[in-house]
Amino acid sequence: MEQLANIQALRAWRGNIAGSLGFVPTMGALHEGHAALINRSTAENEHTIVSVFVNPTQFGPGEDLHKYPRTLEADIALCDRHGVSAVFTPNSALMYPAGFTTWVTVEGLTDKLCGRTRPGHFRGVATVVAKLFNLVQPTRAYFGQKDAQQALVLTRMARDLDMPLAVITCPTVREPDGLAMSSRNRYLDARDRMRALSIYRALQAAETGLAAGEADVPTLKRTMWTELEGNVDRVDYVEIVDAADLGSMETIDRPALVAIAAFVGSTRLIDNIILSP
Ligand code: AMP
């Protein structure tokens, strides 16, 4: 497996490989959720490249950029074990050289859900992923449903800007008890981890409600709030929106994204499921 720490090395490696290339962009602290994306990529492509870059432009002031878990040695070992061909590990100075002023903004989709309380987040994500796509020139790129809004935004970006690759969204990988795997779960102590499970229970409550015939969105959201209250410390949002464009809906009469963002202690966690009528 190649370790590519700068743009020249990446371009040289890219110029020398033949056949399809799968790409899994990450911020590192890799876990089984990332591994599932890598496995899908290695199954579908002749080569797979993983990037590890904690992208500063997608963090807001006061967010966890500086304490974000960095476990590069273990990340490289995980990639190696999973048959990755190359790992790209640029630093901020390489990705954002002095004088950098070009940004990618995807409108509409980004002013809802996470975009509401994290202004600028998706601008940072879209910009860094556009740059990574230009550098890596993948055949296919893999993202997790765990970050549902991100997957929609990047799918839209690739389509709108005619980027010559397929954007593929992969299912959320969960712990045996249902907690969505996340690099940020490392911040949770045993008690917080128990409390964090209420997020998945709230999503399941919506699923159970719909299965029992309750399709009214305000009613389902109230049920979800009940599950979260007393468990999480602060709810950022509880939303049930159109899964295709994040538009608002009053009843679940088409596929719906049921999504939560909540704080357990100072850790912000997100999770979602898709429900269909
Ligand atoms: P991150 O390192 O958190 O930026 O995530 C890198 C990629 O892995 C993104 O496309 C995430 O959506 C995806 N990912 C993170 N956690 C999971 C999970 N539990 N299941 C599936 N994909 C995930």
Coordinates of N, CA and C in Angstrom, one line a residue, residues 13-249:
W13 N 1.2 8.8 -8.6 CA 0.6 7.5 -8.4 C -0.6 7.3 -9.3
R14 N -1.4 8.4 -9.4 CA -2.6 8.3 -10.2 C -2.3 8.1 -11.7
G15 N -1.2 8.7 -12.1 CA -0.8 8.6 -13.5 C -0.3 7.2 -13.9
N16 N 0.0 6.4 -12.9 CA 0.6 5.1 -13.2 C -0.3 4.0 -13.0
I17 N -1.5 4.2 -12.5 CA -2.4 3.0 -12.3 C -3.4 2.9 -13.5
A18 N -3.8 1.7 -13.8 CA -4.7 1.5 -14.9 C -6.0 0.9 -14.3
G19 N -7.1 1.1 -14.9 CA -8.4 0.5 -14.5 C -9.1 1.4 -13.5
S20 N -10.2 0.9 -13.0 CA -11.2 1.7 -12.2 C -10.6 2.0 -10.8
L21 N -10.9 3.2 -10.3 CA -10.4 3.7 -9.0 C -11.6 4.1 -8.1
G22 N -11.7 3.4 -7.0 CA -12.7 3.8 -6.0 C -12.0 4.7 -4.9
F23 N -12.8 5.7 -4.4 CA -12.3 6.7 -3.5 C -13.2 6.8 -2.3
V24 N -12.5 6.7 -1.1 CA -13.2 6.9 0.2 C -12.6 8.0 0.9
P25 N -13.2 9.2 0.9 CA -12.7 10.4 1.6 C -13.1 10.3 3.1
T26 N -12.2 10.5 4.0 CA -12.4 10.4 5.5 C -11.7 11.5 6.2
M27 N -12.1 11.7 7.5 CA -11.3 12.5 8.4 C -10.5 11.6 9.4
G28 N -10.3 10.3 9.1 CA -9.5 9.5 9.9 C -10.3 9.0 11.1
A29 N -9.6 8.5 12.1 CA -10.2 7.8 13.3 C -11.1 6.7 12.8
L30 N -10.6 5.9 11.9 CA -11.4 5.0 11.1 C -12.0 3.9 12.0
H31 N -13.2 3.5 11.6 CA -13.9 2.4 12.3 C -14.6 1.6 11.3
E32 N -15.5 0.7 11.8 CA -16.1 -0.3 10.9 C -17.1 0.4 9.9
G33 N -17.6 1.6 10.2 CA -18.4 2.3 9.2 C -17.5 2.7 8.0
H34 N -16.3 3.2 8.2 CA -15.4 3.5 7.1 C -15.0 2.2 6.4
A35 N -14.8 1.1 7.2 CA -14.3 -0.1 6.6 C -15.4 -0.7 5.6
A36 N -16.6 -0.4 5.9 CA -17.7 -0.9 5.0 C -17.6 -0.2 3.7
L37 N -17.3 1.1 3.7 CA -17.2 1.9 2.5 C -16.0 1.4 1.7
I38 N -14.9 1.1 2.4 CA -13.7 0.6 1.8 C -14.0 -0.7 1.1
N39 N -14.7 -1.6 1.9 CA -15.0 -3.0 1.3 C -15.8 -2.9 0.1
R40 N -16.8 -2.0 0.1 CA -17.6 -1.8 -1.1 C -16.7 -1.3 -2.3
S41 N -15.8 -0.4 -2.0 CA -15.0 0.1 -3.1 C -14.0 -0.9 -3.6
T42 N -13.4 -1.7 -2.7 CA -12.5 -2.7 -3.2 C -13.2 -3.8 -4.0
A43 N -14.5 -4.1 -3.7 CA -15.3 -5.1 -4.4 C -15.6 -4.5 -5.8
E44 N -15.8 -3.2 -6.0 CA -16.3 -2.7 -7.2 C -15.2 -2.0 -8.1
N45 N -14.0 -1.9 -7.6 CA -13.0 -1.2 -8.4 C -11.7 -2.0 -8.3
E46 N -10.8 -1.8 -9.3 CA -9.5 -2.4 -9.3 C -8.6 -1.8 -8.3
H47 N -8.7 -0.5 -8.0 CA -7.9 0.1 -7.0 C -8.8 0.9 -6.1
T48 N -8.4 1.1 -4.8 CA -9.1 1.9 -3.9 C -8.1 2.9 -3.2
I49 N -8.5 4.1 -3.1 CA -7.7 5.1 -2.4 C -8.5 5.7 -1.3
V50 N -7.9 5.9 -0.1 CA -8.6 6.5 1.0 C -7.9 7.8 1.3
S51 N -8.6 8.9 1.5 CA -7.9 10.1 2.0 C -8.2 10.3 3.5
V52 N -7.2 10.7 4.2 CA -7.4 11.0 5.7 C -7.0 12.5 5.8
F53 N -8.0 13.3 6.1 CA -7.7 14.8 6.2 C -8.8 15.4 7.0
V54 N -8.4 15.9 8.2 CA -9.3 16.6 9.0 C -9.4 18.0 8.5
N55 N -10.5 18.3 7.8 CA -10.7 19.5 6.9 C -11.1 20.7 7.8
P56 N -10.2 21.6 8.0 CA -10.5 22.7 8.9 C -11.7 23.6 8.5
T57 N -11.9 23.7 7.2 CA -13.0 24.6 6.7 C -14.4 24.1 6.9
Q58 N -14.6 22.9 7.4 CA -15.9 22.4 7.6 C -16.2 22.5 9.1
F59 N -15.3 23.0 9.9 CA -15.6 23.2 11.4 C -15.9 24.7 11.6
G60 N -16.8 24.9 12.5 CA -17.1 26.3 12.9 C -16.3 26.7 14.1
P61 N -16.4 28.0 14.4 CA -15.7 28.4 15.6 C -16.3 27.7 16.8
G62 N -15.4 27.3 17.8 CA -15.9 26.6 19.0 C -16.2 25.1 18.7
E63 N -16.1 24.6 17.5 CA -16.3 23.2 17.3 C -15.1 22.4 17.6
D64 N -15.1 21.1 17.3 CA -14.0 20.2 17.9 C -12.8 20.0 16.9
L65 N -12.5 21.0 16.0 CA -11.4 20.8 15.1 C -10.1 20.3 15.8
H66 N -9.8 21.0 16.9 CA -8.5 20.8 17.5 C -8.4 19.5 18.4
K67 N -9.6 19.1 18.8 CA -9.6 17.8 19.6 C -10.1 16.6 18.8
Y68 N -10.4 16.9 17.5 CA -10.9 15.7 16.7 C -9.9 14.6 16.8
P69 N -10.3 13.3 17.0 CA -9.4 12.2 17.2 C -8.5 12.0 16.0
R70 N -7.2 11.9 16.2 CA -6.2 11.7 15.1 C -5.5 10.4 15.4
T71 N -5.7 9.4 14.6 CA -5.1 8.0 14.9 C -4.5 7.5 13.6
L72 N -3.6 8.3 13.0 CA -3.1 8.0 11.7 C -2.5 6.6 11.5
E73 N -1.7 6.2 12.5 CA -1.0 4.8 12.4 C -2.1 3.7 12.3
A74 N -3.0 3.8 13.2 CA -4.1 2.8 13.2 C -4.9 2.9 11.9
D75 N -5.1 4.1 11.4 CA -5.9 4.2 10.2 C -5.2 3.6 9.0
I76 N -3.9 3.8 8.9 CA -3.1 3.2 7.8 C -3.1 1.7 7.9
A77 N -3.0 1.2 9.2 CA -3.1 -0.3 9.3 C -4.5 -0.8 8.9
L78 N -5.5 -0.1 9.2 CA -6.9 -0.6 8.8 C -7.0 -0.6 7.3
C79 N -6.5 0.4 6.7 CA -6.6 0.5 5.2 C -5.8 -0.7 4.6
D80 N -4.6 -0.9 5.1 CA -3.8 -2.0 4.6 C -4.5 -3.3 4.8
R81 N -5.1 -3.6 5.9 CA -5.8 -4.8 6.2 C -7.0 -5.0 5.2
H82 N -7.6 -3.9 4.8 CA -8.8 -4.0 3.9 C -8.4 -3.9 2.4
G83 N -7.2 -4.0 2.1 CA -6.8 -4.1 0.6 C -6.8 -2.8 -0.1
V84 N -6.6 -1.7 0.6 CA -6.6 -0.4 0.0 C -5.2 -0.3 -0.8
S85 N -5.3 0.4 -1.9 CA -4.0 0.5 -2.7 C -3.2 1.7 -2.3
A86 N -3.8 2.8 -1.9 CA -3.1 4.0 -1.5 C -3.9 4.8 -0.4
V87 N -3.1 5.5 0.5 CA -3.7 6.4 1.4 C -3.1 7.8 1.2
F88 N -4.0 8.8 1.0 CA -3.6 10.1 0.8 C -3.8 10.9 2.0
T89 N -2.7 11.5 2.5 CA -2.7 12.2 3.8 C -2.1 13.6 3.7
P90 N -2.8 14.5 3.0 CA -2.3 15.9 2.9 C -2.4 16.6 4.2
N91 N -1.8 17.8 4.3 CA -2.0 18.7 5.4 C -2.7 19.9 5.0
S92 N -3.1 20.7 5.9 CA -3.9 21.9 5.6 C -3.2 22.9 4.7
A93 N -1.9 23.0 4.9 CA -1.1 23.9 4.0 C -1.1 23.5 2.6
L94 N -1.2 22.2 2.3 CA -1.2 21.7 0.9 C -2.6 21.9 0.3
M95 N -3.6 21.7 1.1 CA -5.0 21.8 0.6 C -5.5 23.3 0.5
Y96 N -5.0 24.1 1.4 CA -5.4 25.5 1.4 C -4.1 26.4 1.5
P97 N -3.4 26.5 0.3 CA -2.2 27.3 0.3 C -2.6 28.8 0.5
A98 N -1.6 29.6 0.8 CA -1.9 31.0 1.0 C -2.5 31.6 -0.2
G99 N -3.6 32.4 0.0 CA -4.2 33.0 -1.2 C -5.4 32.2 -1.7
F100 N -5.7 31.1 -1.0 CA -6.9 30.3 -1.4 C -8.2 31.1 -1.2
T101 N -9.0 31.2 -2.3 CA -10.2 32.0 -2.2 C -11.4 31.4 -3.0
T102 N -11.3 30.2 -3.4 CA -12.4 29.6 -4.3 C -13.2 28.6 -3.5
W103 N -14.5 28.8 -3.5 CA -15.4 27.9 -2.7 C -16.5 27.3 -3.5
V104 N -17.0 26.2 -3.1 CA -18.1 25.5 -3.8 C -19.3 25.6 -2.8
T105 N -20.4 26.2 -3.2 CA -21.6 26.2 -2.4 C -22.7 25.6 -3.1
V106 N -23.3 24.6 -2.5 CA -24.5 23.9 -3.0 C -25.7 24.6 -2.3
E107 N -26.6 25.2 -3.1 CA -27.6 26.0 -2.4 C -28.9 25.2 -2.1
G108 N -29.7 25.7 -1.3 CA -31.0 25.0 -1.0 C -30.8 23.9 0.0
L109 N -30.2 22.8 -0.5 CA -30.0 21.6 0.4 C -29.2 21.9 1.7
T110 N -28.4 23.0 1.6 CA -27.5 23.2 2.7 C -28.0 24.2 3.8
D111 N -29.2 24.7 3.6 CA -29.7 25.7 4.6 C -30.6 25.0 5.6
K112 N -30.7 23.6 5.6 CA -31.6 22.9 6.5 C -30.8 22.0 7.4
L113 N -31.4 21.3 8.3 CA -30.8 20.3 9.2 C -29.5 20.8 9.7
C114 N -28.4 20.1 9.4 CA -27.1 20.5 10.0 C -26.6 21.8 9.5
G115 N -27.1 22.2 8.3 CA -26.6 23.5 7.8 C -27.2 24.7 8.6
R116 N -28.3 24.5 9.3 CA -28.9 25.6 10.0 C -28.0 26.0 11.2
T117 N -27.5 25.0 11.9 CA -26.7 25.3 13.1 C -25.2 25.3 12.9
R118 N -24.8 24.8 11.7 CA -23.4 24.8 11.3 C -23.2 25.5 10.0
P119 N -23.4 26.9 10.1 CA -23.3 27.7 8.8 C -21.9 27.5 8.3
G120 N -21.8 27.3 7.0 CA -20.4 27.2 6.4 C -19.9 25.8 6.4
H121 N -20.6 24.9 7.1 CA -20.1 23.5 7.2 C -20.1 22.8 5.8
F122 N -21.2 22.9 5.1 CA -21.3 22.2 3.8 C -20.5 22.9 2.7
R123 N -20.3 24.2 2.9 CA -19.4 24.9 2.0 C -18.0 24.3 2.1
G124 N -17.5 24.1 3.3 CA -16.2 23.5 3.6 C -16.2 22.0 3.0
V125 N -17.2 21.3 3.3 CA -17.3 19.9 2.8 C -17.2 19.8 1.3
A126 N -18.1 20.6 0.6 CA -18.2 20.6 -0.8 C -16.9 21.0 -1.5
T127 N -16.3 22.1 -0.9 CA -15.0 22.6 -1.4 C -13.9 21.5 -1.3
V128 N -13.8 20.9 -0.2 CA -12.7 20.0 0.0 C -12.9 18.7 -0.8
V129 N -14.2 18.3 -0.9 CA -14.4 17.1 -1.7 C -14.3 17.4 -3.2
A130 N -14.6 18.6 -3.7 CA -14.4 18.9 -5.1 C -12.9 18.9 -5.4
K131 N -12.1 19.5 -4.5 CA -10.7 19.5 -4.6 C -10.1 18.0 -4.6
L132 N -10.6 17.2 -3.7 CA -10.2 15.8 -3.7 C -10.6 15.0 -4.9
F133 N -11.8 15.3 -5.4 CA -12.2 14.7 -6.7 C -11.2 15.1 -7.8
N134 N -10.9 16.4 -7.9 CA -10.0 16.8 -9.0 C -8.6 16.2 -8.8
L135 N -8.1 16.0 -7.6 CA -6.8 15.4 -7.4 C -6.8 13.9 -7.7
V136 N -7.8 13.2 -7.1 CA -7.8 11.7 -7.2 C -8.3 11.2 -8.5
Q137 N -9.3 12.0 -9.1 CA -9.9 11.5 -10.3 C -10.5 10.1 -10.3
P138 N -11.3 9.9 -9.3 CA -11.9 8.5 -9.1 C -12.9 8.1 -10.1
T139 N -13.1 6.8 -10.3 CA -14.3 6.3 -11.1 C -15.5 6.4 -10.2
R140 N -15.4 6.0 -9.0 CA -16.5 6.0 -8.0 C -16.1 6.6 -6.7
A141 N -16.9 7.3 -6.0 CA -16.6 7.8 -4.7 C -17.7 7.3 -3.7
Y142 N -17.3 6.9 -2.5 CA -18.2 6.3 -1.5 C -18.4 7.1 -0.3
F143 N -19.7 7.3 0.1 CA -20.1 8.1 1.2 C -21.1 7.3 2.1
G144 N -21.2 7.7 3.4 CA -22.1 7.0 4.2 C -23.4 7.6 4.4
Q145 N -24.5 6.8 4.5 CA -25.8 7.3 4.8 C -25.9 8.0 6.2
K146 N -25.0 7.6 7.0 CA -24.9 8.2 8.4 C -24.9 9.7 8.3
D147 N -24.2 10.3 7.3 CA -24.2 11.7 7.0 C -25.1 12.0 5.8
A148 N -26.4 11.8 6.0 CA -27.4 11.8 4.9 C -27.3 13.1 4.1
Q149 N -27.3 14.2 4.8 CA -27.4 15.5 4.1 C -26.1 15.7 3.3
Q150 N -25.0 15.3 3.9 CA -23.7 15.4 3.2 C -23.7 14.6 1.9
A151 N -24.3 13.4 1.9 CA -24.3 12.5 0.7 C -25.2 13.2 -0.3
L152 N -26.3 13.8 0.1 CA -27.2 14.4 -0.9 C -26.5 15.6 -1.5
V153 N -25.8 16.4 -0.7 CA -25.1 17.6 -1.1 C -24.1 17.3 -2.2
L154 N -23.3 16.2 -1.9 CA -22.2 15.9 -2.7 C -22.7 15.2 -4.0
T155 N -23.8 14.5 -3.9 CA -24.4 13.9 -5.1 C -24.8 15.0 -6.1
R156 N -25.5 16.0 -5.5 CA -25.9 17.2 -6.2 C -24.8 18.0 -6.8
M157 N -23.7 18.2 -6.0 CA -22.5 18.9 -6.5 C -22.0 18.2 -7.8
A158 N -21.8 16.9 -7.7 CA -21.2 16.1 -8.8 C -22.0 16.2 -10.0
R159 N -23.3 16.2 -9.8 CA -24.3 16.2 -11.0 C -24.2 17.7 -11.5
D160 N -24.4 18.7 -10.7 CA -24.5 20.0 -11.2 C -23.2 20.5 -11.9
L161 N -22.1 20.0 -11.4 CA -20.8 20.5 -12.0 C -20.2 19.5 -13.0
D162 N -21.0 18.5 -13.4 CA -20.6 17.5 -14.4 C -19.3 16.8 -14.0
M163 N -19.2 16.5 -12.8 CA -17.9 15.7 -12.4 C -18.0 14.3 -12.9
P164 N -17.0 13.8 -13.5 CA -17.0 12.6 -14.2 C -16.8 11.4 -13.3
L165 N -17.7 11.1 -12.4 CA -17.6 10.0 -11.5 C -19.0 9.7 -10.9
A166 N -19.1 8.5 -10.3 CA -20.3 8.1 -9.7 C -20.2 8.3 -8.2
V167 N -21.2 8.9 -7.6 CA -21.2 9.1 -6.1 C -22.1 8.0 -5.6
I168 N -21.6 7.2 -4.7 CA -22.4 6.1 -4.1 C -22.6 6.2 -2.6
T169 N -23.8 6.1 -2.2 CA -24.1 6.2 -0.8 C -24.3 4.8 -0.2
C170 N -23.6 4.5 0.9 CA -23.6 3.2 1.5 C -24.4 3.2 2.9
P171 N -25.0 2.1 3.3 CA -25.8 2.1 4.5 C -25.0 2.4 5.8
T172 N -25.7 2.9 6.8 CA -25.1 3.2 8.1 C -24.7 1.9 8.8
V173 N -23.5 1.9 9.3 CA -23.0 0.7 10.1 C -23.2 1.1 11.6
R174 N -23.8 0.2 12.3 CA -24.2 0.4 13.7 C -23.4 -0.5 14.7
E175 N -23.3 -0.1 15.9 CA -22.9 -1.1 17.0 C -24.0 -2.1 17.2
P176 N -23.7 -3.2 17.8 CA -24.7 -4.2 18.0 C -26.0 -3.6 18.7
D177 N -25.8 -2.6 19.6 CA -27.0 -2.1 20.3 C -27.7 -1.0 19.5
G178 N -27.2 -0.7 18.3 CA -27.9 0.3 17.5 C -27.2 1.6 17.3
L179 N -26.3 2.0 18.2 CA -25.6 3.3 18.1 C -24.8 3.3 16.8
A180 N -25.1 4.4 16.0 CA -24.4 4.6 14.7 C -22.9 4.8 15.0
M181 N -22.0 4.0 14.3 CA -20.6 4.2 14.5 C -20.2 5.6 14.1
S182 N -19.3 6.2 14.8 CA -18.8 7.5 14.6 C -17.5 7.7 15.2
S183 N -16.6 8.5 14.6 CA -15.3 8.8 15.2 C -15.6 9.6 16.5
R184 N -16.7 10.3 16.6 CA -16.9 11.1 17.8 C -17.4 10.3 18.9
N185 N -17.8 9.0 18.7 CA -18.2 8.1 19.8 C -17.0 8.0 20.8
R186 N -15.8 8.2 20.3 CA -14.6 8.1 21.2 C -14.7 9.1 22.3
Y187 N -15.4 10.2 22.1 CA -15.5 11.2 23.2 C -16.4 10.7 24.4
L188 N -17.2 9.7 24.1 CA -18.3 9.4 25.1 C -17.7 8.5 26.2
D189 N -18.0 8.8 27.5 CA -17.8 7.8 28.5 C -18.9 6.8 28.6
A190 N -18.9 5.9 29.5 CA -19.9 4.8 29.6 C -21.3 5.4 29.8
R191 N -21.4 6.3 30.6 CA -22.7 6.9 30.9 C -23.3 7.7 29.7
D192 N -22.4 8.5 29.1 CA -22.8 9.2 27.9 C -23.2 8.3 26.8
R193 N -22.5 7.2 26.7 CA -22.7 6.2 25.6 C -24.1 5.6 25.8
M194 N -24.5 5.3 27.0 CA -25.9 4.8 27.3 C -26.9 5.9 26.9
R195 N -26.6 7.1 27.3 CA -27.6 8.2 27.0 C -27.7 8.4 25.5
A196 N -26.6 8.2 24.8 CA -26.6 8.4 23.3 C -27.5 7.5 22.6
L197 N -27.7 6.3 23.2 CA -28.6 5.3 22.6 C -30.0 5.8 22.4
S198 N -30.4 6.8 23.2 CA -31.8 7.3 23.0 C -32.0 7.9 21.6
I199 N -30.9 8.3 20.9 CA -31.0 8.9 19.6 C -31.6 7.8 18.7
Y200 N -31.0 6.6 18.7 CA -31.4 5.5 17.9 C -32.8 5.0 18.3
R201 N -33.1 5.0 19.6 CA -34.4 4.7 20.1 C -35.5 5.6 19.6
A202 N -35.1 6.9 19.5 CA -36.1 7.9 19.0 C -36.4 7.7 17.5
L203 N -35.4 7.3 16.7 CA -35.6 7.0 15.3 C -36.5 5.7 15.2
Q204 N -36.2 4.7 16.1 CA -37.0 3.5 16.0 C -38.5 3.8 16.4
A205 N -38.6 4.8 17.4 CA -40.0 5.1 17.8 C -40.8 5.7 16.6
A206 N -40.1 6.4 15.7 CA -40.8 6.9 14.5 C -41.2 5.8 13.6
E207 N -40.2 4.8 13.5 CA -40.5 3.7 12.6 C -41.6 2.8 13.1
T208 N -41.7 2.6 14.5 CA -42.7 1.8 15.1 C -44.1 2.5 14.9
G209 N -44.0 3.9 15.1 CA -45.3 4.7 15.0 C -45.8 4.5 13.6
L210 N -45.0 4.7 12.6 CA -45.4 4.6 11.2 C -46.0 3.2 10.9
A211 N -45.3 2.2 11.4 CA -45.7 0.8 11.2 C -47.1 0.6 11.8
A212 N -47.4 1.3 12.9 CA -48.7 1.2 13.5 C -49.8 2.1 12.9
G213 N -49.4 2.8 11.8 CA -50.4 3.5 11.1 C -50.3 5.1 11.3
E214 N -49.4 5.5 12.1 CA -49.3 7.0 12.4 C -48.3 7.6 11.4
A215 N -48.9 8.3 10.4 CA -48.0 8.9 9.4 C -47.9 10.5 9.5
D216 N -48.6 11.0 10.6 CA -48.6 12.5 10.8 C -47.2 12.9 11.3
V217 N -46.5 13.8 10.6 CA -45.2 14.2 11.0 C -45.1 14.9 12.3
P218 N -45.9 15.9 12.6 CA -45.8 16.5 13.9 C -46.0 15.5 15.1
T219 N -46.9 14.5 14.9 CA -47.1 13.5 16.0 C -45.9 12.6 16.1
L220 N -45.3 12.2 15.0 CA -44.2 11.3 15.1 C -43.0 12.1 15.7
K221 N -42.9 13.4 15.4 CA -41.7 14.2 16.0 C -41.9 14.3 17.5
R222 N -43.2 14.5 17.9 CA -43.4 14.6 19.4 C -42.9 13.3 20.1
T223 N -43.3 12.2 19.5 CA -42.8 10.9 20.0 C -41.3 10.8 20.1
M224 N -40.7 11.3 19.1 CA -39.2 11.3 19.1 C -38.6 12.2 20.2
W225 N -39.2 13.4 20.3 CA -38.7 14.3 21.4 C -38.9 13.6 22.8
T226 N -40.0 12.9 23.0 CA -40.2 12.3 24.3 C -39.1 11.3 24.6
E227 N -38.6 10.6 23.6 CA -37.6 9.6 23.8 C -36.2 10.3 24.1
L228 N -36.0 11.5 23.5 CA -34.7 12.2 23.7 C -34.7 12.9 25.0
E229 N -35.8 13.5 25.4 CA -35.8 14.4 26.6 C -35.4 13.6 27.9
G230 N -34.6 14.2 28.7 CA -34.1 13.5 29.9 C -32.9 12.6 29.6
N231 N -32.6 12.4 28.3 CA -31.4 11.5 28.0 C -30.3 12.4 27.4
V232 N -30.6 13.0 26.3 CA -29.5 13.9 25.7 C -29.6 15.2 26.4
D233 N -28.5 16.0 26.3 CA -28.4 17.3 27.0 C -29.0 18.4 26.2
R234 N -28.9 18.3 24.9 CA -29.5 19.4 24.1 C -29.9 18.8 22.7
V235 N -31.1 19.1 22.2 CA -31.5 18.6 20.9 C -31.2 19.8 19.9
D236 N -30.4 19.5 18.9 CA -30.2 20.5 17.8 C -31.4 20.4 16.9
Y237 N -31.7 19.3 16.4 CA -33.0 19.2 15.6 C -33.5 17.7 15.6
V238 N -34.8 17.7 15.5 CA -35.5 16.4 15.2 C -36.3 16.7 13.9
E239 N -36.0 16.1 12.8 CA -36.7 16.4 11.6 C -37.2 15.2 10.8
I240 N -38.3 15.4 10.1 CA -38.8 14.4 9.2 C -39.0 15.1 7.9
V241 N -38.2 14.9 6.9 CA -38.3 15.7 5.7 C -38.2 14.7 4.5
D242 N -38.6 15.3 3.3 CA -38.5 14.5 2.1 C -37.1 14.0 1.8
A243 N -37.0 12.7 1.7 CA -35.6 12.1 1.6 C -34.9 12.5 0.3
A244 N -35.6 12.9 -0.7 CA -35.0 13.3 -2.0 C -34.4 14.7 -2.0
D245 N -35.1 15.7 -1.3 CA -34.6 17.0 -1.4 C -34.7 17.8 -0.1
L246 N -35.0 17.1 1.0 CA -35.0 17.6 2.4 C -36.1 18.7 2.5
G247 N -37.1 18.7 1.6 CA -38.2 19.6 1.7 C -39.1 19.1 2.8
S248 N -39.9 20.1 3.4 CA -40.8 19.8 4.5 C -41.9 18.9 4.1
M249 N -42.4 18.1 5.0 CA -43.6 17.2 4.7 C -44.5 17.1 6.0

